[in-house]
Coordinates of C-alpha atoms and ligand atoms in Angstrom, one line a residue:
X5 CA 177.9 -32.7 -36.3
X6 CA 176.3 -30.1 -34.1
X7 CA 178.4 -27.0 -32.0
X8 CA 175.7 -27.8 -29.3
X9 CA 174.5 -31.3 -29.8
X10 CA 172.2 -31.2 -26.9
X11 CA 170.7 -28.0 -27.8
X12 CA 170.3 -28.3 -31.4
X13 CA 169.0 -31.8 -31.1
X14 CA 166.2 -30.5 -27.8
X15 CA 162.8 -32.4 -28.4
X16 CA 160.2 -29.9 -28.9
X17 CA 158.4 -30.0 -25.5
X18 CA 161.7 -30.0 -23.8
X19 CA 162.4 -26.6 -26.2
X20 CA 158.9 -25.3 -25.2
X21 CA 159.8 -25.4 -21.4
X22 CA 162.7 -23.4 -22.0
X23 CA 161.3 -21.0 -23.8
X24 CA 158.6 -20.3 -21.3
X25 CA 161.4 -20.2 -18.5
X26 CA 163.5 -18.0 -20.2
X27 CA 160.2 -15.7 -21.1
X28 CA 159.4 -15.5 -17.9
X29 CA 163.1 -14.5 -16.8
X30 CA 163.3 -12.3 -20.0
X31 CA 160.2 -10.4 -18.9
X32 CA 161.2 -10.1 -15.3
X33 CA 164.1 -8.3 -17.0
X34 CA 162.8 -6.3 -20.0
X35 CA 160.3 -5.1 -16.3
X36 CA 163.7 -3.2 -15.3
X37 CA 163.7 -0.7 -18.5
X38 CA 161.9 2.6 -18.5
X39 CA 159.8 1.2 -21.4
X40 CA 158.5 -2.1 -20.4
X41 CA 157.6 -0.9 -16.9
X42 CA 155.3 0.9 -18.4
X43 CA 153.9 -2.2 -19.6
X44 CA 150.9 -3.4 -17.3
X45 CA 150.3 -6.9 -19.2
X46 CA 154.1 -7.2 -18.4
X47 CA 153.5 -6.8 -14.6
X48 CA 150.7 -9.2 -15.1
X49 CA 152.9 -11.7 -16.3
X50 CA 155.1 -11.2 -14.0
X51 CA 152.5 -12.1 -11.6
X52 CA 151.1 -14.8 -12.6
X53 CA 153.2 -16.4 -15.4
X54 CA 152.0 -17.9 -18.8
X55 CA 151.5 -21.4 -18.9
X56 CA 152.3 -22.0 -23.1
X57 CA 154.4 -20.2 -25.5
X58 CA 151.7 -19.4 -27.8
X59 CA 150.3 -16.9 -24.4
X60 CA 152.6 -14.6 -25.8
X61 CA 150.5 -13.3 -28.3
X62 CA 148.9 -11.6 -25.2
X63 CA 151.6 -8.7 -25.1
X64 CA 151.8 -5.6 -26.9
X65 CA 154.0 -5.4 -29.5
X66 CA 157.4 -3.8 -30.1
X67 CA 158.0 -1.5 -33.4
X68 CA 160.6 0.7 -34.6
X69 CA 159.0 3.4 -33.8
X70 CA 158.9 2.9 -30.1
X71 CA 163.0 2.4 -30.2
X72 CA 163.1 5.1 -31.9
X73 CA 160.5 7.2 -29.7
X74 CA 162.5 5.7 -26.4
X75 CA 166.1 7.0 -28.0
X76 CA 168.8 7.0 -26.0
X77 CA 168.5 4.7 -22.9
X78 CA 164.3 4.2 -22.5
X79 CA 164.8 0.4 -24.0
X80 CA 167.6 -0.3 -20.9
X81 CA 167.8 -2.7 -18.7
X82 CA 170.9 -2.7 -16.7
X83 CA 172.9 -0.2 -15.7
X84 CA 174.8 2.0 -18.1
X85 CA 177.4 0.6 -16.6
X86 CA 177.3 -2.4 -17.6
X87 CA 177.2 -1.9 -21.3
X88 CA 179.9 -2.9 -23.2
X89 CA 178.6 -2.0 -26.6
X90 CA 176.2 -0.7 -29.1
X91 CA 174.9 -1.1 -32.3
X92 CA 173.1 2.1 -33.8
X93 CA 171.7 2.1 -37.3
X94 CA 172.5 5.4 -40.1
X95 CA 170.9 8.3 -40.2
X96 CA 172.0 11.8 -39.3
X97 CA 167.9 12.7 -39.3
X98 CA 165.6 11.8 -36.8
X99 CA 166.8 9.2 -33.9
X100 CA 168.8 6.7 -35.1
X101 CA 167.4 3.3 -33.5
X102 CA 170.1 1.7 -31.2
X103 CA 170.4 -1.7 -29.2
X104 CA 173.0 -2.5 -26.1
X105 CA 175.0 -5.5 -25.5
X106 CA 176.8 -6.4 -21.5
X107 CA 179.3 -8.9 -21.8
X108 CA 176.8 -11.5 -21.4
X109 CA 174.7 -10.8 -24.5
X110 CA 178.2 -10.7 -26.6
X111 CA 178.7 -13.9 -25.1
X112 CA 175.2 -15.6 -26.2
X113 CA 175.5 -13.7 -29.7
X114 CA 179.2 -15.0 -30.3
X115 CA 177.9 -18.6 -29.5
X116 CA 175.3 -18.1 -31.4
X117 CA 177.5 -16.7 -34.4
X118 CA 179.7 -20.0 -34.0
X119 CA 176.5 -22.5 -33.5
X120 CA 174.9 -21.2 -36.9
X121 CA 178.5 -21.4 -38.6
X122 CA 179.0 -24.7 -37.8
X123 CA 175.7 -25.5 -39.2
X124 CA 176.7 -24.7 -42.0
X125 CA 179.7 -26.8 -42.2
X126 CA 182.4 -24.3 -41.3
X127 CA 184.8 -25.5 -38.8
X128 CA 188.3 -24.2 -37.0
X129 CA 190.3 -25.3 -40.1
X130 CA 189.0 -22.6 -42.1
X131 CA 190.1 -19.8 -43.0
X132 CA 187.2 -17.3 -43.2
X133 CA 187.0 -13.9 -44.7
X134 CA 184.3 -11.2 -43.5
X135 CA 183.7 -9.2 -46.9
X136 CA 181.2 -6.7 -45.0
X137 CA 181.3 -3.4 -43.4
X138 CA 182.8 -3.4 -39.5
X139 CA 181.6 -0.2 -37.6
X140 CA 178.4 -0.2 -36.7
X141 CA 176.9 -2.7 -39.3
X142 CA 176.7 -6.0 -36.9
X143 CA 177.8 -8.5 -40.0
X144 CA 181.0 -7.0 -39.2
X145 CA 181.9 -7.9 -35.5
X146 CA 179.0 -10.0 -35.7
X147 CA 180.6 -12.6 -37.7
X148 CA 184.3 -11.8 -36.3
X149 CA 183.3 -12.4 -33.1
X150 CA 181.7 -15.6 -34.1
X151 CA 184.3 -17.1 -36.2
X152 CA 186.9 -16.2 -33.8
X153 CA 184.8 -18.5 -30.9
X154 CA 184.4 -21.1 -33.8
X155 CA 188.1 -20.9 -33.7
X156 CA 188.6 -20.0 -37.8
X157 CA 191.5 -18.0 -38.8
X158 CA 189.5 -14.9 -39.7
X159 CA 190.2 -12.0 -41.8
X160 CA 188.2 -9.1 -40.8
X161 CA 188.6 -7.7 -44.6
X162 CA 185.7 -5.4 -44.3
X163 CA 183.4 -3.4 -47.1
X164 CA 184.9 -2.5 -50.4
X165 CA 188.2 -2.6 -52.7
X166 CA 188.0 -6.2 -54.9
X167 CA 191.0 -6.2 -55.8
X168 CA 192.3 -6.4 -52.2
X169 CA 189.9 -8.9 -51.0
X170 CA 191.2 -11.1 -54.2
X171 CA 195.2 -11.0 -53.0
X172 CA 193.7 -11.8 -49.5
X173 CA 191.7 -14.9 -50.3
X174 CA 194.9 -15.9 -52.6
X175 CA 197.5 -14.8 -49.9
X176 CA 195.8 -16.7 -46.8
X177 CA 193.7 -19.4 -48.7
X178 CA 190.7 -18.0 -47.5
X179 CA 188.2 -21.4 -47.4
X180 CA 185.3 -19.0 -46.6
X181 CA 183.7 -15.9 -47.4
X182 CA 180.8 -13.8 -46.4
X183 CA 179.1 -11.2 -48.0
X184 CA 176.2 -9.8 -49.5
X185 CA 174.8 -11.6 -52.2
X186 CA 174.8 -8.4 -54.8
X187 CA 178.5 -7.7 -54.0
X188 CA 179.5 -11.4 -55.0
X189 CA 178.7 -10.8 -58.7
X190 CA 180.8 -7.7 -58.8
X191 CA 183.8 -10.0 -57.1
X192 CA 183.4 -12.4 -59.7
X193 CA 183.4 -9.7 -61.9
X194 CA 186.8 -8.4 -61.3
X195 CA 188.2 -11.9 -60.6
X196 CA 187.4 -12.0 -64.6
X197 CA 189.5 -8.6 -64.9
X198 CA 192.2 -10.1 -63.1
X199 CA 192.4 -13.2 -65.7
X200 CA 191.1 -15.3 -63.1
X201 CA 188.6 -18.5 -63.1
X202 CA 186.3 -17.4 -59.9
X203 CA 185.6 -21.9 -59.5
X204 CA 189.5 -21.7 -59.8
X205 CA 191.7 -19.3 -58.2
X206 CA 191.0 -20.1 -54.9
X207 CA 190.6 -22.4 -51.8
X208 CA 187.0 -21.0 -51.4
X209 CA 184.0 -24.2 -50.5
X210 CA 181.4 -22.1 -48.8
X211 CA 179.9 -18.4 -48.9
X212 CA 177.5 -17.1 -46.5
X213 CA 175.1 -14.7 -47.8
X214 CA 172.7 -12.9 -46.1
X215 CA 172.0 -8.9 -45.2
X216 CA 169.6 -8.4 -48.1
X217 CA 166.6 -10.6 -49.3
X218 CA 167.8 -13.0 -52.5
X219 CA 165.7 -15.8 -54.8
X220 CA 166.8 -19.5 -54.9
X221 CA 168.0 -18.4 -58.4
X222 CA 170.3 -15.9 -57.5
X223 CA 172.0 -18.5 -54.5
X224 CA 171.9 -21.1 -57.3
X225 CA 174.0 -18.2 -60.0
X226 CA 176.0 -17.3 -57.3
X227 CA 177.2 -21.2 -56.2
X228 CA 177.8 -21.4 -60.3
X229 CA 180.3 -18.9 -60.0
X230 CA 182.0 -19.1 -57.3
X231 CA 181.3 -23.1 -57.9
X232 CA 180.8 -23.5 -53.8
X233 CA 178.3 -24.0 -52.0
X234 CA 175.9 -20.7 -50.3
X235 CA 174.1 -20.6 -47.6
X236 CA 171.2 -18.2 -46.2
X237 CA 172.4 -16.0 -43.0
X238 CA 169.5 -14.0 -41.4
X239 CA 169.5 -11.6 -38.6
X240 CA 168.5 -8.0 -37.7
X241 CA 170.4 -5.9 -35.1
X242 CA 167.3 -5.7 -32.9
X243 CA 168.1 -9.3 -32.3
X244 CA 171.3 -9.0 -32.0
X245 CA 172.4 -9.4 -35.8
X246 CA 173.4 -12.3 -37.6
X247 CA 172.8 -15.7 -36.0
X248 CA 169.0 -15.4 -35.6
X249 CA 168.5 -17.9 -38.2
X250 CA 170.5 -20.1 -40.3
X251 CA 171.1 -22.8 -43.2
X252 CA 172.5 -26.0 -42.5
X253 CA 173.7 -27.9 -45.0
X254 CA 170.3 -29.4 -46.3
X255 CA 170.0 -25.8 -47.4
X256 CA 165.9 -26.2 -47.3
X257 CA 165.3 -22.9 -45.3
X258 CA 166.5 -21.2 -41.8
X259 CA 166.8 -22.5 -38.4
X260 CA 165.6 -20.0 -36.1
X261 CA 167.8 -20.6 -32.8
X262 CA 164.5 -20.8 -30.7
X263 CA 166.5 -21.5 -27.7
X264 CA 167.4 -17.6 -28.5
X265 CA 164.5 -16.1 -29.6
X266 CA 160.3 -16.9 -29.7
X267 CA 159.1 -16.7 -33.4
X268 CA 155.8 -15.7 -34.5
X269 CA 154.6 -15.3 -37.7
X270 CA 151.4 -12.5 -37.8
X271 CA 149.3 -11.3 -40.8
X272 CA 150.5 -7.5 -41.1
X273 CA 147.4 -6.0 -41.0
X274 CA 144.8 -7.9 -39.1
X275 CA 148.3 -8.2 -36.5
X276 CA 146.9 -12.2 -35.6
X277 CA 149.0 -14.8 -36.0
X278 CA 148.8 -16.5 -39.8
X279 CA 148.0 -20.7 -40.1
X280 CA 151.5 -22.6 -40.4
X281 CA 153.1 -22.5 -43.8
X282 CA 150.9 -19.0 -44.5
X283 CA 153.6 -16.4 -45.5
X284 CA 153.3 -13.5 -43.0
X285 CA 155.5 -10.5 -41.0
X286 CA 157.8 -12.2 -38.6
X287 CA 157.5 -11.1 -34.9
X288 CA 160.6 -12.2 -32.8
X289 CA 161.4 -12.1 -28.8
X290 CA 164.9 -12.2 -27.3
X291 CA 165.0 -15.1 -24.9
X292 CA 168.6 -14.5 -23.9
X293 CA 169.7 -11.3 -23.5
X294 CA 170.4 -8.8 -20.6
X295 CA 171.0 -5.6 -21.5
X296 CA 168.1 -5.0 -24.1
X297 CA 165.7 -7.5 -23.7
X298 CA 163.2 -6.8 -26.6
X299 CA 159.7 -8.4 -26.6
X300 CA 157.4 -9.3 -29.5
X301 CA 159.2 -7.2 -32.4
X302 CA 157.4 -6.5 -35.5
X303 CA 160.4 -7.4 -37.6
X304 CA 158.7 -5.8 -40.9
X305 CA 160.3 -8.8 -42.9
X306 CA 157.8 -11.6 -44.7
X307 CA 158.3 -15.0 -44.5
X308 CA 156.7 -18.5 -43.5
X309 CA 156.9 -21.1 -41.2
X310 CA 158.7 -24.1 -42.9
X311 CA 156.9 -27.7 -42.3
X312 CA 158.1 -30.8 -40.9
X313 CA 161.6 -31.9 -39.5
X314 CA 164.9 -31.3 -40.9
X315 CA 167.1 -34.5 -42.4
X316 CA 170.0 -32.3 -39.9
X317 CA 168.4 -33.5 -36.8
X318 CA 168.2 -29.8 -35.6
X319 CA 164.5 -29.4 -34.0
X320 CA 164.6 -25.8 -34.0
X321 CA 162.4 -24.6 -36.6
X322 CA 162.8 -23.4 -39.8
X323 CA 161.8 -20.3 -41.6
X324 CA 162.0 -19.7 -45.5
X325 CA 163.8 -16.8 -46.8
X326 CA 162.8 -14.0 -47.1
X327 CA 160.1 -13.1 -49.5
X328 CA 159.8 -9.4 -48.7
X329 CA 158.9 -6.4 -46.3
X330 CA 155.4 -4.9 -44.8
X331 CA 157.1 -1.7 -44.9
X332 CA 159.0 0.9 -47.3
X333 CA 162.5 0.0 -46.0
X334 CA 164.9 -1.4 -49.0
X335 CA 168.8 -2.6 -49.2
X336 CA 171.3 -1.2 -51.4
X337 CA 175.0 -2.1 -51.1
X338 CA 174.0 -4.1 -47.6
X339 CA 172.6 -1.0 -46.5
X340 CA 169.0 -0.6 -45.4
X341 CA 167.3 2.7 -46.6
X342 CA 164.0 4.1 -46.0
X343 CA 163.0 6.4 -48.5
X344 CA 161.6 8.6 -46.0
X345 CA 165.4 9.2 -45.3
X346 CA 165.7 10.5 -48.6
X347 CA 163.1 13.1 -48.5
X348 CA 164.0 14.3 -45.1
X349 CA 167.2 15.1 -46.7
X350 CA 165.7 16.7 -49.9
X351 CA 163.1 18.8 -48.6
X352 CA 165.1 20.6 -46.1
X353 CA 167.5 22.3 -49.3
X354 CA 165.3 25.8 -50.5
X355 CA 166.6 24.7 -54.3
X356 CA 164.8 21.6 -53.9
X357 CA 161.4 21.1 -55.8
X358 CA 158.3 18.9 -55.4
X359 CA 159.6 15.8 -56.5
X360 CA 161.9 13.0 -56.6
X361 CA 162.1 9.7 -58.2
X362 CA 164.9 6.9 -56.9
X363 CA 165.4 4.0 -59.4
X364 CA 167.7 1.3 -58.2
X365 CA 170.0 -0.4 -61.0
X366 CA 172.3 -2.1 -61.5
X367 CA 175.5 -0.7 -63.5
X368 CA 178.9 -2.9 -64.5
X369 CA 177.3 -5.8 -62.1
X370 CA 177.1 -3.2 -59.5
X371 CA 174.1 -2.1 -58.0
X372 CA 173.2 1.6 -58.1
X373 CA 170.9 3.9 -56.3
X374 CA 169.9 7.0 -59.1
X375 CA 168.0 9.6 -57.6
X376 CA 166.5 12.4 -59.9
X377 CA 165.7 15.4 -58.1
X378 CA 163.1 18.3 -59.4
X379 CA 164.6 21.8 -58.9
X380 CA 162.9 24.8 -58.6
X381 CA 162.6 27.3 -61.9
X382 CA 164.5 30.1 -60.6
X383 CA 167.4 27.6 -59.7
X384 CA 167.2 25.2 -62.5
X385 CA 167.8 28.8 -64.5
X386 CA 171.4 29.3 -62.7
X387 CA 174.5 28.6 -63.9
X388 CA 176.1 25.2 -64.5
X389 CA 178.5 25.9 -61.8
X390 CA 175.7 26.2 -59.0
X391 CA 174.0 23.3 -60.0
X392 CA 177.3 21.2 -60.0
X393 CA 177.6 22.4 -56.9
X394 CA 174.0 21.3 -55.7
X395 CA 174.5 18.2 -57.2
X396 CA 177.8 17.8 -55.0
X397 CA 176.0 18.7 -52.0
X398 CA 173.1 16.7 -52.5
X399 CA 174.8 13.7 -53.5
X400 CA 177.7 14.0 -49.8
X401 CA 174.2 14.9 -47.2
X402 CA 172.4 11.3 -49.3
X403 CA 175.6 9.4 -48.6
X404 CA 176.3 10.8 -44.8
X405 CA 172.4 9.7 -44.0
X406 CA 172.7 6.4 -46.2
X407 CA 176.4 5.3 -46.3
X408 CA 175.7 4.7 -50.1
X409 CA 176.6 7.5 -52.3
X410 CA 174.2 7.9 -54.5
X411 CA 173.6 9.3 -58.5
X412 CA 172.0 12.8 -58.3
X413 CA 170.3 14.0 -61.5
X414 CA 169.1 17.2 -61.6
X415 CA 165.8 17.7 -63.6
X416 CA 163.7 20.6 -64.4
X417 CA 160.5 21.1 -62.4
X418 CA 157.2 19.3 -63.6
X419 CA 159.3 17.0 -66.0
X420 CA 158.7 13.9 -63.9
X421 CA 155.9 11.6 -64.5
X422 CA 153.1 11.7 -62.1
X423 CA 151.6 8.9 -60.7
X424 CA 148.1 8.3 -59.8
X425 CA 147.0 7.8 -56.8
X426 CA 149.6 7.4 -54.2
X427 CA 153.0 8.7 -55.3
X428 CA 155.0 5.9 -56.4
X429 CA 158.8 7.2 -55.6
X430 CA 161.2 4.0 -56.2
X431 CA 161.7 1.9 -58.8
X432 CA 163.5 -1.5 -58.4
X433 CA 165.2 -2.4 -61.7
X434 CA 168.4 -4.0 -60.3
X435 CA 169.1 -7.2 -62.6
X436 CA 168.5 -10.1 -60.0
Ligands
COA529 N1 180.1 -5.3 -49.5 C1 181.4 -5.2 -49.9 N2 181.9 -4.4 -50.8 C2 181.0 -3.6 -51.5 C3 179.6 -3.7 -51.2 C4 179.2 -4.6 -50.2 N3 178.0 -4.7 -49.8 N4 179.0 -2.9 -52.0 C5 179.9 -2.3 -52.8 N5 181.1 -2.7 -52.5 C6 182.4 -2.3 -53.0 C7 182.4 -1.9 -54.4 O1 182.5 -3.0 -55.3 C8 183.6 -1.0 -54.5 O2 184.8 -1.8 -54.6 P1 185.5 -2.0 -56.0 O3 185.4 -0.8 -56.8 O4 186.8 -2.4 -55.6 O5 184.7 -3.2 -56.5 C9 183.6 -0.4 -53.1 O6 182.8 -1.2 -52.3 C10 183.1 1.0 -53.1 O7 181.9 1.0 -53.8 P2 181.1 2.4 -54.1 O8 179.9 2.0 -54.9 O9 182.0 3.4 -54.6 O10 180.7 2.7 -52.6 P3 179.5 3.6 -51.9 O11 180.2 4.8 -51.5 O12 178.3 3.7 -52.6 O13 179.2 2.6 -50.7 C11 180.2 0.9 -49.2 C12 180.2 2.3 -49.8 C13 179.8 -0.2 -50.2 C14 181.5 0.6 -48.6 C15 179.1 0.9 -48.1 O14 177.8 1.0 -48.7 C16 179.2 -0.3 -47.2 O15 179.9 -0.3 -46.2 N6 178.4 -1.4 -47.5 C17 178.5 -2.6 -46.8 C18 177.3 -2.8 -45.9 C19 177.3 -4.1 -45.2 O16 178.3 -4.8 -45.1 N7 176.2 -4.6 -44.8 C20 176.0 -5.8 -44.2 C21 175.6 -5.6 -42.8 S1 175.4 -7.1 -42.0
AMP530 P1 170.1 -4.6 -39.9 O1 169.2 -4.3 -38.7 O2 170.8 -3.4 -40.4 O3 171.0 -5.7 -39.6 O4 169.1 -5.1 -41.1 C1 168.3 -6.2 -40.9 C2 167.4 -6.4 -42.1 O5 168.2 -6.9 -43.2 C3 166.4 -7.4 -41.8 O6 165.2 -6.9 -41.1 C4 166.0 -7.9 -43.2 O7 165.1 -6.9 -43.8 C5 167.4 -7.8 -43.9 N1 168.0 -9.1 -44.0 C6 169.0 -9.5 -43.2 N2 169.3 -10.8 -43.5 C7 168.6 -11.1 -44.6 C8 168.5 -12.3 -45.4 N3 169.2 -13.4 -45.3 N4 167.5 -12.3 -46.4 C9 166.8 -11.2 -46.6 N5 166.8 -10.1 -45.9 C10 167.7 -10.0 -44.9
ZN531 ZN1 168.8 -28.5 -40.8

């Protein structure tokens, strides 16, 4: 069963020819922002077109740091005009990174949204409940959007409040759920509170999980629980969001809609592209999209290239999940943070010392982001009043950067451990 039989079902060389047709268009487009006319190997394309999808490896790539550097409108393609939307990500330092949608990019993503869905064995009898922050996190309207072309009855329940999101799933016999994988074990948590069986109390057969890298264990604890089945959603709002790449029901890795996007899997450093099945940074090109076409993106997430055919029928190929990043960035709560964030914040407050440590844990099934921070001697002196008060204030600018609040310690100056060599500033202890 397929949302887009023809599509799904496109023999490779067939794919191959639209992706170099919708390249070529793509470029043509991408050609009409301030940054990609910049681009001479785009203008040579443009001239005299590449005659395999593997040319693309000829083109400079994109990183975050040239959205960032092209913040607000150097990345545009159409007129301002014709936007209909943005997604932005956090961050009250430095510019925020930020990707446009016209009507016919919200189109393609819905469809896409509702194509990886159905995969996934969700159909317009369900009911389906978006656990995940609306706003400008793109699970949000993402999903909603998605569902709602699927034609689910959807509950756009949003981020937070367990208790609530139990009476809803009770109430409306919510059939499916997505959300982060690390909030699920908190849900089941309070399901437990509640005198509830989790496998029980519900009408629930499938999660969708994605936002934030997970093991095969962790899917396999989290189906126990629940006693549904999970499957892998993958997506980054450079690309649109969710609906990049996808389980089907043979769970044995993602589908990357190729008819969507070009994947390429590079080694990080040498920046050439690895041998099939070699685990390497994921590099991805919009094939479909108007407003902010985006070529060649250095995704910063680590994955591989999954071998063979899938028993769905689906030729688009598959990617595992993901093993990691080539970067700093980590996710707490579904939200991504770099630690450079953190210091940004830090170092601009005088009471502030050298040095910081952030451990991530996990607390009552909940995972935590601690921060201790190294005050200066003639603060750390002060009275317990000013250093509640630094504490407050630390912990509200962390959480208006982040959207996470996090746990301020305050320590005394020189009482945390060096490390040698390259400071090493955050520890991972979350139980997995
Ligand atoms: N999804 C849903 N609910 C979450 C969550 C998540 N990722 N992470 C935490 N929560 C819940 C907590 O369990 C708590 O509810 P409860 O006490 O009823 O169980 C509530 O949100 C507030 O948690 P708290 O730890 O006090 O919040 P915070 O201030 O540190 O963070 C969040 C606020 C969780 C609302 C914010 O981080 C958020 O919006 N996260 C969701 C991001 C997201 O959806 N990302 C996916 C993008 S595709
Ligand atoms: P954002 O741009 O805020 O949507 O965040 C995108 C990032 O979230 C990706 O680049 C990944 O690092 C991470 N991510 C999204 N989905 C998954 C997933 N299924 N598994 C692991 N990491 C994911
Ligand atoms: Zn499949």
């Amino acid at each position: 069963m397929y949302w887009e039989k023809e599509l799904e079902q496109l023999d490779r060389r067939a794919l191959e020819r639209l992706q170099l047709q919708r390249l070529q268009a793509t470029l043509a487009q991408a050609a009409k922002s301030r940054y990609y006319a910049g681009i001479a190997d785009i203008g040579r394309v443009l001239r005299a077109p590449f005659t395999t999808i593997e040319a693309i490896s000829e083109l400079p790539f994109t990183g975050k740091e040239d959205l960032r550097a092209s913040f607000p409108w150097g990345f545009l393609a159409v007129e301002q005009r014709d936007v209909v939307r943005l997604h932005s990500s956090s961050g009250t330092t430095g510019n925020p990174t930020v990707v446009y949608h016209n009507r016919h990019d919200l189109a393609s993503w819905a469809n896409l949204m509702a194509r990886s869905m159905f995969a996934a064995g969700v159909r317009d009898t369900d009911v389906f409940q978006n656990i995940c922050g609306y706003g400008l996190f793109t699970g949000g309207l993402g999903f909603q959007y998605g569902a709602e072309k699927l034609g689910c009855l959807s509950i756009p329940a949003g981020a937070g409040n367990s208790l609530r999101q139990i009476k809803l799933m009770r109430d409306f016999g919510t059939s499916v759920v997505h959300a982060i994988p690390s909030y699920l074990g908190r849900l089941a948590e309070v399901f437990a509170e509640e005198g509830l069986d989790p496998r029980r109390a519900t009408n629930l057969h499938t999660l969708i999980i994605g936002a934030e890298p997970h093991t095969e264990e962790q899917r396999r604890r989290i189906e126990a629980m629940f006693a549904v089945k999970a499957y892998n959603s993958f997506g980054l709002s450079e690309m649109n969001g969710p609906g990049v790449a996808f389980e089907c029901t043979e769970q044995n890795g993602l589908h990357v809609w190729e008819d969507a996007y070009v994947v390429e899997i590079i080694d990080p450093v040498s920046l050439c592209p690895v041998a099939d099945g070699e685990i390497g940074e994921l590099v991805m090109t919009t094939l479909d999209r108007q407003a902010m076409p985006v070529v060649r993106y250095r995704t910063r997430d680590l994955t591989r290239m999954l071998p063979g055919p899938c028993a769905c029928g689906r030729t688009h190929r598959r990617i595992d999940r993901i093993s990691g990043r080539s970067d700093d960035m980590f996710i707490i709560k579904g939200c991504n943070v770099f630690p450079m964030q953190i210091e940004g914040v830090l170092l601009k407050l005088p009471e502030v010392g050298d040095d910081y440590r952030i451990e991530l844990t996990t607390i009552d099934d909940q995972d935590e982001m601690v921060i201790a921070v190294e005050v200066k001697a003639e603060w750390f002196r002060g009275d317990l009043a000013f250093l509640d008060r630094l504490q407050r204030q630390i912990t509200r600018l962390i959480r208006d950067e982040l959207l996470v609040r996090p746990l301020i310690k305050l320590v005394e100056p020189g009482s945390l451990p060096k490390s040698e060599g390259k400071a090493v500033r955050v520890y991972d202890r979350r139980s997995k």
